[in-house]
mmCIF file of C-alpha atoms and ligand atoms in Angstrom:
data_model
loop_
_atom_site.group_PDB
_atom_site.id
_atom_site.type_symbol
_atom_site.label_atom_id
_atom_site.label_comp_id
_atom_site.label_asym_id
_atom_site.label_seq_id
_atom_site.Cartn_x
_atom_site.Cartn_y
_atom_site.Cartn_z
ATOM 1 C CA MET A 1 -3.250 7.657 -18.414
ATOM 2 C CA PRO A 2 -4.738 4.210 -19.057
ATOM 3 C CA ARG A 3 -2.507 1.183 -18.455
ATOM 4 C CA PRO A 4 -0.132 0.756 -21.364
ATOM 5 C CA ILE A 5 -1.745 -2.433 -22.683
ATOM 6 C CA SER A 6 -3.683 -2.767 -25.922
ATOM 7 C CA LEU A 7 -4.977 -5.217 -28.439
ATOM 8 C CA THR A 8 -4.625 -4.223 -32.074
ATOM 9 C CA LEU A 9 -6.821 -5.891 -34.656
ATOM 10 C CA SER A 10 -6.025 -5.947 -38.351
ATOM 11 C CA ALA A 11 -8.900 -6.313 -40.799
ATOM 12 C CA ARG A 12 -6.319 -6.433 -43.589
ATOM 13 C CA ALA A 13 -4.771 -9.567 -42.055
ATOM 14 C CA LEU A 14 -8.219 -11.186 -41.845
ATOM 15 C CA THR A 15 -8.859 -10.471 -45.521
ATOM 16 C CA HIS A 16 -5.386 -11.734 -46.430
ATOM 17 C CA ASN A 17 -5.966 -15.012 -44.573
ATOM 18 C CA LEU A 18 -9.289 -15.594 -46.304
ATOM 19 C CA ALA A 19 -7.525 -15.054 -49.632
ATOM 20 C CA VAL A 20 -4.911 -17.656 -48.620
ATOM 21 C CA VAL A 21 -7.706 -20.185 -48.054
ATOM 22 C CA ARG A 22 -9.418 -19.238 -51.325
ATOM 23 C CA ARG A 23 -6.205 -19.662 -53.318
ATOM 24 C CA HIS A 24 -5.509 -22.972 -51.594
ATOM 25 C CA LEU A 25 -8.966 -24.290 -52.523
ATOM 26 C CA ALA A 26 -8.702 -23.011 -56.080
ATOM 27 C CA ALA A 27 -5.344 -24.794 -56.488
ATOM 28 C CA ALA A 28 -6.758 -28.007 -55.028
ATOM 29 C CA ALA A 29 -9.733 -27.789 -57.397
ATOM 30 C CA GLN A 30 -7.418 -27.254 -60.360
ATOM 31 C CA ASP A 31 -5.416 -30.342 -59.356
ATOM 32 C CA HIS A 32 -8.576 -32.358 -58.926
ATOM 33 C CA ALA A 33 -9.943 -31.240 -62.297
ATOM 34 C CA ARG A 34 -7.506 -33.688 -63.907
ATOM 35 C CA VAL A 35 -9.505 -36.487 -62.279
ATOM 36 C CA ASP A 36 -12.909 -34.917 -62.609
ATOM 37 C CA ALA A 37 -13.341 -32.010 -65.007
ATOM 38 C CA SER A 38 -16.686 -30.958 -63.498
ATOM 39 C CA VAL A 39 -15.210 -30.086 -60.091
ATOM 40 C CA CYS A 40 -15.219 -26.497 -58.857
ATOM 41 C CA ALA A 41 -13.698 -24.943 -55.737
ATOM 42 C CA PRO A 42 -15.800 -25.283 -52.577
ATOM 43 C CA SER A 43 -17.562 -22.269 -51.102
ATOM 44 C CA ILE A 44 -16.357 -20.902 -47.768
ATOM 45 C CA TRP A 45 -18.335 -20.447 -44.587
ATOM 46 C CA ALA A 46 -16.016 -18.098 -42.649
ATOM 47 C CA VAL A 47 -16.471 -19.215 -39.042
ATOM 48 C CA ILE A 48 -16.954 -16.143 -36.831
ATOM 49 C CA LYS A 49 -18.200 -17.762 -33.611
ATOM 50 C CA ALA A 50 -16.991 -16.459 -30.230
ATOM 51 C CA ASP A 51 -16.976 -12.853 -31.417
ATOM 52 C CA ALA A 52 -14.927 -13.894 -34.422
ATOM 53 C CA TYR A 53 -12.403 -15.704 -32.210
ATOM 54 C CA GLY A 54 -12.088 -12.493 -30.207
ATOM 55 C CA HIS A 55 -11.606 -10.207 -33.221
ATOM 56 C CA GLY A 56 -15.081 -8.621 -33.267
ATOM 57 C CA ILE A 57 -18.072 -9.694 -35.365
ATOM 58 C CA GLU A 58 -18.488 -6.382 -37.186
ATOM 59 C CA ARG A 59 -14.815 -6.224 -38.169
ATOM 60 C CA ALA A 60 -14.935 -9.848 -39.348
ATOM 61 C CA VAL A 61 -18.091 -9.296 -41.395
ATOM 62 C CA ARG A 62 -16.389 -6.439 -43.251
ATOM 63 C CA ALA A 63 -13.080 -8.268 -43.644
ATOM 64 C CA PHE A 64 -14.691 -11.496 -44.893
ATOM 65 C CA SER A 65 -16.955 -9.856 -47.483
ATOM 66 C CA GLU A 66 -15.496 -12.188 -50.128
ATOM 67 C CA ALA A 67 -16.620 -15.328 -48.260
ATOM 68 C CA GLN A 68 -19.756 -17.021 -49.592
ATOM 69 C CA GLY A 69 -21.177 -17.501 -46.079
ATOM 70 C CA LEU A 70 -20.594 -16.960 -42.370
ATOM 71 C CA ALA A 71 -20.930 -19.576 -39.636
ATOM 72 C CA MET A 72 -21.429 -19.187 -35.894
ATOM 73 C CA LEU A 73 -23.624 -20.536 -33.128
ATOM 74 C CA ASP A 74 -24.890 -17.614 -31.046
ATOM 75 C CA PHE A 75 -28.128 -16.035 -32.290
ATOM 76 C CA ALA A 76 -27.119 -12.639 -30.879
ATOM 77 C CA GLU A 77 -23.973 -12.798 -33.046
ATOM 78 C CA ALA A 78 -26.004 -13.806 -36.102
ATOM 79 C CA VAL A 79 -28.218 -10.767 -35.585
ATOM 80 C CA ARG A 80 -25.106 -8.577 -35.243
ATOM 81 C CA ALA A 81 -23.794 -9.967 -38.536
ATOM 82 C CA ARG A 82 -27.092 -9.111 -40.265
ATOM 83 C CA GLU A 83 -27.098 -5.641 -38.702
ATOM 84 C CA ALA A 84 -23.520 -5.166 -39.915
ATOM 85 C CA GLY A 85 -24.919 -5.603 -43.420
ATOM 86 C CA TRP A 86 -24.227 -9.269 -44.180
ATOM 87 C CA GLY A 87 -26.863 -10.396 -46.686
ATOM 88 C CA GLY A 88 -25.420 -13.812 -47.557
ATOM 89 C CA PRO A 89 -25.987 -17.194 -45.947
ATOM 90 C CA ILE A 90 -25.352 -17.650 -42.210
ATOM 91 C CA LEU A 91 -24.967 -21.195 -40.861
ATOM 92 C CA MET A 92 -25.853 -21.839 -37.224
ATOM 93 C CA LEU A 93 -23.362 -24.583 -36.336
ATOM 94 C CA GLU A 94 -25.322 -25.946 -33.369
ATOM 95 C CA GLY A 95 -28.686 -25.267 -34.951
ATOM 96 C CA PHE A 96 -31.286 -23.951 -32.534
ATOM 97 C CA PHE A 97 -32.029 -24.630 -28.903
ATOM 98 C CA GLU A 98 -35.743 -24.027 -28.381
ATOM 99 C CA PRO A 99 -38.868 -23.465 -30.501
ATOM 100 C CA ALA A 100 -38.639 -19.661 -30.123
ATOM 101 C CA ASP A 101 -35.295 -19.773 -31.972
ATOM 102 C CA ILE A 102 -37.054 -20.981 -35.119
ATOM 103 C CA GLU A 103 -38.627 -17.561 -35.381
ATOM 104 C CA LEU A 104 -35.098 -16.087 -35.419
ATOM 105 C CA LEU A 105 -34.019 -18.540 -38.133
ATOM 106 C CA ASP A 106 -37.005 -17.351 -40.114
ATOM 107 C CA ARG A 107 -36.720 -13.612 -39.470
ATOM 108 C CA TYR A 108 -32.950 -13.400 -40.064
ATOM 109 C CA HIS A 109 -32.893 -15.960 -42.871
ATOM 110 C CA LEU A 110 -30.413 -18.261 -41.115
ATOM 111 C CA THR A 111 -29.354 -21.739 -42.217
ATOM 112 C CA THR A 112 -29.527 -24.264 -39.408
ATOM 113 C CA ALA A 113 -27.665 -27.413 -38.530
ATOM 114 C CA ILE A 114 -29.989 -30.226 -37.447
ATOM 115 C CA HIS A 115 -28.092 -32.584 -35.189
ATOM 116 C CA CYS A 116 -30.719 -34.286 -33.007
ATOM 117 C CA GLN A 117 -34.271 -35.613 -32.992
ATOM 118 C CA ALA A 118 -35.456 -32.842 -30.637
ATOM 119 C CA GLN A 119 -34.674 -30.291 -33.346
ATOM 120 C CA LEU A 120 -36.629 -32.248 -35.966
ATOM 121 C CA ASP A 121 -39.568 -32.422 -33.536
ATOM 122 C CA MET A 122 -39.458 -28.681 -32.906
ATOM 123 C CA LEU A 123 -39.392 -27.999 -36.653
ATOM 124 C CA ALA A 124 -42.356 -30.296 -37.209
ATOM 125 C CA GLY A 125 -44.449 -28.013 -34.998
ATOM 126 C CA ALA A 126 -43.139 -24.738 -36.438
ATOM 127 C CA HIS A 127 -44.850 -22.118 -38.560
ATOM 128 C CA VAL A 128 -42.481 -20.207 -40.809
ATOM 129 C CA SER A 129 -42.912 -17.381 -43.294
ATOM 130 C CA ARG A 130 -40.309 -18.841 -45.674
ATOM 131 C CA ARG A 131 -38.489 -22.155 -45.951
ATOM 132 C CA ILE A 132 -35.421 -22.600 -43.753
ATOM 133 C CA ASP A 133 -32.258 -24.091 -45.252
ATOM 134 C CA ALA A 134 -30.647 -26.834 -43.180
ATOM 135 C CA PHE A 135 -27.708 -29.224 -42.937
ATOM 136 C CA VAL A 136 -28.405 -32.562 -41.240
ATOM 137 C CA LYS A 137 -25.361 -33.409 -39.161
ATOM 138 C CA LEU A 138 -23.753 -36.828 -38.984
ATOM 139 C CA ASN A 139 -21.805 -38.038 -35.956
ATOM 140 C CA SER A 140 -19.084 -39.760 -37.963
ATOM 141 C CA GLY A 141 -16.937 -40.604 -34.961
ATOM 142 C CA MET A 142 -16.272 -37.490 -32.894
ATOM 143 C CA ASN A 143 -19.257 -38.203 -30.642
ATOM 144 C CA ARG A 144 -20.039 -34.544 -30.123
ATOM 145 C CA LEU A 145 -23.068 -33.438 -32.181
ATOM 146 C CA GLY A 146 -24.927 -35.354 -34.852
ATOM 147 C CA PHE A 147 -27.016 -38.400 -35.682
ATOM 148 C CA LEU A 148 -25.255 -41.763 -35.540
ATOM 149 C CA PRO A 149 -24.793 -43.458 -38.918
ATOM 150 C CA HIS A 150 -27.598 -45.991 -38.302
ATOM 151 C CA ALA A 151 -30.073 -43.175 -37.525
ATOM 152 C CA TYR A 152 -28.878 -40.679 -40.125
ATOM 153 C CA ARG A 153 -30.900 -41.626 -43.171
ATOM 154 C CA ALA A 154 -34.133 -41.690 -41.176
ATOM 155 C CA ALA A 155 -33.353 -38.215 -39.831
ATOM 156 C CA TYR A 156 -32.555 -37.019 -43.341
ATOM 157 C CA ALA A 157 -35.877 -38.464 -44.546
ATOM 158 C CA GLU A 158 -37.689 -36.538 -41.804
ATOM 159 C CA ALA A 159 -35.940 -33.385 -43.004
ATOM 160 C CA GLN A 160 -37.150 -34.163 -46.539
ATOM 161 C CA ALA A 161 -40.690 -34.516 -45.200
ATOM 162 C CA LEU A 162 -40.305 -31.061 -43.631
ATOM 163 C CA GLN A 163 -39.183 -29.863 -47.048
ATOM 164 C CA GLN A 164 -42.439 -31.231 -48.523
ATOM 165 C CA ARG A 165 -44.349 -29.263 -45.890
ATOM 166 C CA ASN A 166 -42.465 -26.052 -46.877
ATOM 167 C CA ILE A 167 -40.843 -25.769 -43.453
ATOM 168 C CA LEU A 168 -37.363 -26.587 -44.730
ATOM 169 C CA GLY A 169 -35.794 -25.378 -47.977
ATOM 170 C CA GLN A 170 -32.515 -26.833 -49.152
ATOM 171 C CA VAL A 171 -31.292 -29.791 -47.060
ATOM 172 C CA GLY A 172 -27.566 -30.587 -46.951
ATOM 173 C CA LYS A 173 -25.253 -32.971 -45.143
ATOM 174 C CA MET A 174 -22.486 -32.116 -42.712
ATOM 175 C CA THR A 175 -20.052 -33.656 -40.266
ATOM 176 C CA HIS A 176 -17.084 -32.495 -38.179
ATOM 177 C CA PHE A 177 -13.609 -34.050 -37.868
ATOM 178 C CA ALA A 178 -11.981 -34.857 -34.523
ATOM 179 C CA THR A 179 -8.429 -35.490 -35.747
ATOM 180 C CA ALA A 180 -7.948 -33.493 -38.944
ATOM 181 C CA ASP A 181 -5.002 -31.684 -37.320
ATOM 182 C CA GLY A 182 -3.100 -34.833 -36.292
ATOM 183 C CA PRO A 183 -1.599 -37.999 -37.721
ATOM 184 C CA GLU A 184 -4.939 -39.844 -37.848
ATOM 185 C CA GLY A 185 -6.338 -37.345 -40.322
ATOM 186 C CA VAL A 186 -9.837 -37.683 -41.744
ATOM 187 C CA VAL A 187 -9.842 -41.000 -43.602
ATOM 188 C CA THR A 188 -11.898 -43.034 -41.131
ATOM 189 C CA GLN A 189 -14.541 -40.374 -40.509
ATOM 190 C CA MET A 190 -14.730 -39.529 -44.206
ATOM 191 C CA ALA A 191 -15.371 -43.183 -45.061
ATOM 192 C CA VAL A 192 -18.239 -43.232 -42.538
ATOM 193 C CA PHE A 193 -19.607 -39.981 -43.960
ATOM 194 C CA ASN A 194 -19.438 -41.075 -47.600
ATOM 195 C CA ALA A 195 -21.005 -44.461 -46.881
ATOM 196 C CA THR A 196 -23.823 -42.874 -44.850
ATOM 197 C CA VAL A 197 -24.845 -39.981 -47.093
ATOM 198 C CA GLN A 198 -24.368 -41.811 -50.388
ATOM 199 C CA GLY A 199 -27.074 -40.855 -52.863
ATOM 200 C CA LEU A 200 -28.699 -38.237 -50.631
ATOM 201 C CA PRO A 201 -29.147 -34.921 -52.447
ATOM 202 C CA GLY A 202 -28.043 -31.525 -51.229
ATOM 203 C CA PRO A 203 -24.803 -29.661 -50.484
ATOM 204 C CA VAL A 204 -21.995 -31.120 -48.381
ATOM 205 C CA SER A 205 -19.942 -29.477 -45.604
ATOM 206 C CA VAL A 206 -17.167 -31.343 -43.807
ATOM 207 C CA CYS A 207 -13.894 -29.374 -43.463
ATOM 208 C CA ASN A 208 -12.671 -27.190 -40.583
ATOM 209 C CA SER A 209 -9.364 -25.262 -40.966
ATOM 210 C CA ALA A 210 -7.134 -28.289 -40.532
ATOM 211 C CA ALA A 211 -9.057 -30.383 -43.060
ATOM 212 C CA THR A 212 -9.379 -27.457 -45.482
ATOM 213 C CA LEU A 213 -5.621 -26.880 -45.441
ATOM 214 C CA ARG A 214 -4.447 -30.497 -45.351
ATOM 215 C CA PHE A 215 -7.233 -32.547 -46.954
ATOM 216 C CA ALA A 216 -8.901 -30.150 -49.381
ATOM 217 C CA GLU A 217 -9.485 -33.097 -51.705
ATOM 218 C CA VAL A 218 -12.146 -34.483 -49.344
ATOM 219 C CA ALA A 219 -14.101 -31.273 -49.829
ATOM 220 C CA LEU A 220 -13.879 -31.821 -53.593
ATOM 221 C CA SER A 221 -14.484 -35.515 -54.036
ATOM 222 C CA GLY A 222 -17.402 -37.580 -52.760
ATOM 223 C CA GLN A 223 -20.391 -36.035 -54.432
ATOM 224 C CA PRO A 224 -19.114 -34.015 -57.364
ATOM 225 C CA ASP A 225 -22.609 -33.068 -58.498
ATOM 226 C CA GLN A 226 -23.343 -31.375 -55.136
ATOM 227 C CA ALA A 227 -22.144 -27.986 -53.915
ATOM 228 C CA SER A 228 -19.436 -28.207 -51.271
ATOM 229 C CA TRP A 229 -18.767 -25.839 -48.375
ATOM 230 C CA VAL A 230 -15.741 -25.681 -46.102
ATOM 231 C CA ARG A 231 -15.818 -24.172 -42.589
ATOM 232 C CA PRO A 232 -12.429 -22.652 -41.756
ATOM 233 C CA GLY A 233 -12.121 -20.728 -38.496
ATOM 234 C CA ILE A 234 -8.753 -20.458 -36.764
ATOM 235 C CA CYS A 235 -6.642 -20.039 -39.904
ATOM 236 C CA LEU A 236 -8.630 -16.940 -40.889
ATOM 237 C CA TYR A 237 -7.333 -15.289 -37.714
ATOM 238 C CA GLY A 238 -3.703 -16.048 -38.525
ATOM 239 C CA ALA A 239 -3.149 -18.953 -36.128
ATOM 240 C CA THR A 240 -2.401 -22.559 -37.016
ATOM 241 C CA PRO A 241 -4.611 -25.590 -36.394
ATOM 242 C CA PHE A 242 -1.484 -27.811 -36.491
ATOM 243 C CA ASP A 243 1.207 -28.688 -33.944
ATOM 244 C CA ASP A 244 3.810 -29.207 -36.630
ATOM 245 C CA VAL A 245 3.180 -26.377 -39.118
ATOM 246 C CA SER A 246 3.269 -22.736 -38.070
ATOM 247 C CA ALA A 247 0.884 -20.011 -39.215
ATOM 248 C CA ALA A 248 3.807 -18.255 -40.916
ATOM 249 C CA GLU A 249 4.629 -21.427 -42.867
ATOM 250 C CA LEU A 250 1.001 -21.502 -44.004
ATOM 251 C CA GLY A 251 1.341 -17.927 -45.269
ATOM 252 C CA LEU A 252 -1.085 -16.582 -42.662
ATOM 253 C CA LEU A 253 -0.800 -13.186 -40.929
ATOM 254 C CA PRO A 254 -1.692 -12.645 -37.270
ATOM 255 C CA ALA A 255 -4.750 -10.405 -37.023
ATOM 256 C CA MET A 256 -4.536 -9.816 -33.253
ATOM 257 C CA THR A 257 -1.529 -8.324 -31.478
ATOM 258 C CA LEU A 258 -1.244 -7.948 -27.702
ATOM 259 C CA ARG A 259 1.132 -5.144 -26.707
ATOM 260 C CA SER A 260 2.161 -3.521 -23.476
ATOM 261 C CA ARG A 261 5.163 -1.816 -21.869
ATOM 262 C CA VAL A 262 7.770 -2.347 -19.198
ATOM 263 C CA ILE A 263 6.573 -0.544 -16.058
ATOM 264 C CA GLY A 264 9.331 -1.568 -13.625
ATOM 265 C CA VAL A 265 12.826 -3.054 -13.486
ATOM 266 C CA GLN A 266 14.427 -5.162 -10.720
ATOM 267 C CA GLN A 267 18.038 -6.227 -10.120
ATOM 268 C CA LEU A 268 18.356 -9.791 -8.800
ATOM 269 C CA LYS A 269 21.245 -11.423 -6.970
ATOM 270 C CA ILE A 270 21.980 -15.095 -7.375
ATOM 271 C CA GLY A 271 19.278 -17.094 -5.572
ATOM 272 C CA ASP A 272 16.688 -14.270 -5.613
ATOM 273 C CA ARG A 273 13.229 -15.435 -6.601
ATOM 274 C CA VAL A 274 10.571 -13.839 -8.833
ATOM 275 C CA GLY A 275 6.808 -13.488 -8.393
ATOM 276 C CA TYR A 276 4.160 -15.522 -6.551
ATOM 277 C CA GLY A 277 5.351 -18.801 -5.136
ATOM 278 C CA GLY A 278 8.918 -17.924 -6.064
ATOM 279 C CA ARG A 279 8.652 -20.253 -9.037
ATOM 280 C CA PHE A 280 11.696 -18.808 -10.773
ATOM 281 C CA SER A 281 14.993 -18.304 -8.985
ATOM 282 C CA ALA A 282 18.022 -16.542 -10.420
ATOM 283 C CA GLN A 283 21.016 -18.763 -11.160
ATOM 284 C CA SER A 284 23.182 -15.666 -11.448
ATOM 285 C CA ALA A 285 22.800 -11.909 -11.164
ATOM 286 C CA MET A 286 19.874 -10.842 -13.358
ATOM 287 C CA ARG A 287 17.894 -7.878 -14.507
ATOM 288 C CA VAL A 288 14.134 -8.404 -14.678
ATOM 289 C CA GLY A 289 11.453 -6.243 -16.301
ATOM 290 C CA VAL A 290 7.866 -5.993 -15.088
ATOM 291 C CA VAL A 291 5.278 -5.852 -17.915
ATOM 292 C CA ALA A 292 1.734 -4.470 -17.543
ATOM 293 C CA CYS A 293 -0.076 -7.634 -18.642
ATOM 294 C CA GLY A 294 -1.525 -10.404 -16.514
ATOM 295 C CA TYR A 295 -4.100 -13.130 -16.472
ATOM 296 C CA ALA A 296 -6.895 -10.616 -15.879
ATOM 297 C CA ASP A 297 -6.035 -9.363 -19.364
ATOM 298 C CA GLY A 298 -6.370 -12.873 -20.755
ATOM 299 C CA TYR A 299 -2.676 -13.787 -20.800
ATOM 300 C CA PRO A 300 -2.436 -17.427 -19.646
ATOM 301 C CA ARG A 301 -1.487 -17.860 -16.009
ATOM 302 C CA HIS A 302 -0.059 -21.260 -16.875
ATOM 303 C CA ALA A 303 2.638 -19.768 -19.116
ATOM 304 C CA GLU A 304 5.919 -21.429 -18.168
ATOM 305 C CA ASP A 305 9.309 -19.888 -17.532
ATOM 306 C CA GLY A 306 10.821 -19.446 -20.966
ATOM 307 C CA THR A 307 7.621 -18.414 -22.776
ATOM 308 C CA PRO A 308 8.767 -16.048 -25.566
ATOM 309 C CA VAL A 309 8.093 -12.310 -25.187
ATOM 310 C CA ARG A 310 9.432 -9.553 -27.438
ATOM 311 C CA VAL A 311 10.791 -6.513 -25.621
ATOM 312 C CA ALA A 312 12.067 -3.462 -27.495
ATOM 313 C CA GLY A 313 12.259 -5.537 -30.657
ATOM 314 C CA ARG A 314 14.250 -8.417 -29.136
ATOM 315 C CA LEU A 315 13.053 -11.836 -28.114
ATOM 316 C CA THR A 316 13.397 -12.736 -24.433
ATOM 317 C CA ARG A 317 11.641 -15.031 -21.959
ATOM 318 C CA LEU A 318 9.012 -14.919 -19.262
ATOM 319 C CA VAL A 319 10.287 -15.588 -15.728
ATOM 320 C CA GLY A 320 8.103 -16.391 -12.721
ATOM 321 C CA ARG A 321 4.393 -16.986 -12.434
ATOM 322 C CA VAL A 322 2.055 -14.631 -14.306
ATOM 323 C CA SER A 323 0.109 -12.413 -11.838
ATOM 324 C CA MET A 324 -3.320 -10.893 -12.311
ATOM 325 C CA ASP A 325 -2.017 -7.631 -13.770
ATOM 326 C CA MET A 326 1.702 -8.147 -14.416
ATOM 327 C CA LEU A 327 4.287 -10.563 -15.656
ATOM 328 C CA MET A 328 8.064 -10.528 -15.501
ATOM 329 C CA VAL A 329 10.646 -10.935 -18.264
ATOM 330 C CA ASP A 330 14.392 -11.499 -18.363
ATOM 331 C CA LEU A 331 16.285 -8.314 -19.318
ATOM 332 C CA THR A 332 19.733 -9.517 -18.290
ATOM 333 C CA ASN A 333 21.190 -9.184 -21.770
ATOM 334 C CA MET A 334 19.201 -6.072 -22.586
ATOM 335 C CA PRO A 335 20.771 -3.322 -20.473
ATOM 336 C CA GLU A 336 19.321 -0.660 -22.770
ATOM 337 C CA VAL A 337 15.734 -1.598 -21.893
ATOM 338 C CA GLU A 338 14.168 0.790 -19.375
ATOM 339 C CA VAL A 339 10.719 1.555 -18.018
ATOM 340 C CA GLY A 340 8.486 2.447 -20.951
ATOM 341 C CA ALA A 341 10.055 -0.015 -23.397
ATOM 342 C CA PRO A 342 7.487 -1.548 -25.787
ATOM 343 C CA VAL A 343 6.527 -5.192 -25.368
ATOM 344 C CA VAL A 344 4.749 -7.561 -27.776
ATOM 345 C CA LEU A 345 3.178 -10.544 -25.976
ATOM 346 C CA PHE A 346 1.987 -12.115 -29.233
ATOM 347 C CA GLY A 347 0.969 -11.190 -32.755
ATOM 348 C CA GLN A 348 2.522 -8.969 -35.400
ATOM 349 C CA ASP A 349 6.282 -8.470 -34.722
ATOM 350 C CA GLY A 350 6.024 -10.735 -31.688
ATOM 351 C CA PRO A 351 5.971 -14.393 -30.887
ATOM 352 C CA ALA A 352 3.102 -16.235 -32.595
ATOM 353 C CA VAL A 353 0.063 -16.753 -30.403
ATOM 354 C CA ASP A 354 0.593 -20.465 -31.033
ATOM 355 C CA ASP A 355 4.075 -20.291 -29.460
ATOM 356 C CA VAL A 356 2.730 -18.656 -26.304
ATOM 357 C CA ALA A 357 -0.032 -21.262 -26.243
ATOM 358 C CA ARG A 358 2.464 -24.123 -26.516
ATOM 359 C CA TYR A 359 4.269 -22.859 -23.396
ATOM 360 C CA SER A 360 0.917 -22.633 -21.622
ATOM 361 C CA ASP A 361 -0.334 -26.124 -22.377
ATOM 362 C CA THR A 362 -3.125 -24.816 -24.592
ATOM 363 C CA ILE A 363 -3.813 -23.801 -28.202
ATOM 364 C CA GLY A 364 -3.870 -20.453 -29.959
ATOM 365 C CA TYR A 365 -7.675 -20.658 -30.230
ATOM 366 C CA GLU A 366 -8.070 -20.376 -26.461
ATOM 367 C CA LEU A 367 -5.788 -17.363 -26.120
ATOM 368 C CA LEU A 368 -7.455 -15.441 -28.972
ATOM 369 C CA CYS A 369 -10.909 -16.063 -27.497
ATOM 370 C CA ALA A 370 -9.806 -15.280 -23.934
ATOM 371 C CA MET A 371 -8.641 -11.674 -24.277
ATOM 372 C CA ALA A 372 -10.355 -9.772 -21.486
ATOM 373 C CA PRO A 373 -12.816 -6.946 -22.105
ATOM 374 C CA ARG A 374 -10.660 -4.608 -19.995
ATOM 375 C CA VAL A 375 -7.926 -4.555 -22.659
ATOM 376 C CA PRO A 376 -8.555 -1.598 -24.985
ATOM 377 C CA ARG A 377 -9.044 -2.624 -28.645
ATOM 378 C CA ARG A 378 -7.533 -0.603 -31.448
ATOM 379 C CA ALA A 379 -8.206 -1.179 -35.149
ATOM 380 C CA ILE A 380 -5.241 -0.911 -37.511
ATOM 381 C CA ASP A 381 -5.577 -0.692 -41.294
HETATM 382 C C1 PLP B 1 -15.442 -24.134 -34.724
HETATM 383 C C2 PLP B 1 -15.949 -24.954 -35.808
HETATM 384 C C3 PLP B 1 -15.322 -24.911 -37.057
HETATM 385 C C4 PLP B 1 -14.051 -24.149 -37.312
HETATM 386 O O1 PLP B 1 -12.964 -24.838 -36.714
HETATM 387 P P1 PLP B 1 -11.459 -24.348 -36.868
HETATM 388 O O2 PLP B 1 -10.648 -25.435 -36.284
HETATM 389 O O3 PLP B 1 -11.353 -23.075 -36.093
HETATM 390 O O4 PLP B 1 -11.231 -24.142 -38.311
HETATM 391 C C5 PLP B 1 -15.894 -25.635 -38.087
HETATM 392 N N1 PLP B 1 -17.010 -26.374 -37.883
HETATM 393 C C6 PLP B 1 -17.615 -26.445 -36.692
HETATM 394 C C7 PLP B 1 -18.834 -27.287 -36.530
HETATM 395 C C8 PLP B 1 -17.113 -25.756 -35.608
HETATM 396 O O5 PLP B 1 -17.705 -25.836 -34.422
#
């Protein structure tokens, strides 16, 4: 018998979440049409980097067939998406890394971000069989990738020169927000973006999940005559980009569920301690269950006492430090729970991945991406 741990992945939930984003954008476009009748809903790059946030590229490609494009940053994943039958646009979010990659852009018909002078230089020396579409990236304040505002228009002009030489095809403009999920929002960066790209032709792409869900109007305004693309990732997987709004409140469904079982039960006396370091000690007599799930499965070792866990359909709490292969839960008020009882660590019918993340000083993104290869995957619906 294999260990009783598994990860179930729901393509139906992925498709549902994409539809939530589509409806949200359509509603925002309808609202905006009162101001500007020519506006239409932005297109969606479904972000499937990091093996589709741990959900599997091939599954995501099938589930997101209604998206207009896919976005990622690993060439091996882009090739997998093409081999899975995706014929639409694919945006490489970090562009390319060396001249040999340009051949992959060409062969697999990939759209590239251009975020630095080195990439422009590599393109200038490239030979391609067809023109490569590109988005020139602005560093509008995050100071991760992109040209600074004072250098942007010169970089864009170089891209236009590459267009003249038939190396580049369509050239668009993109940036990425640092604080779309928090109180600062996107106003400052959007002002920098609009001022910098003003009058430059080509499609626009600015919004991640948080901006798509909270500031859809920025994807609609700005340059109404240009096509607009949003780049949602985390929300498509049924987790929230926000601290203060849950995935359920956003109408999203978890696509990944981590399940296991109780494999042992211990009776504690007052003062008895649990697990490595004895982090948790019993304030009264307790019953504790041992669950076959540990940090070698990707469950966060930093999860605190009190982290929610669902056992036999009821919510209880983690006690003691998470070990490599096991963790312990409080069964004191659950006398009916025995060895073999089903456990949901997060996902469908369990705590939200975001709740587990909050107790582990991280975000749902990290947990979804961190599930270990040793956990067997099972597709549902
Ligand atoms: C990861 C990423 C996204 C998607 O971000 P989410 O917060 O998961 O929606 C969008 N754009 C870029 C450039 C990214 O790297």
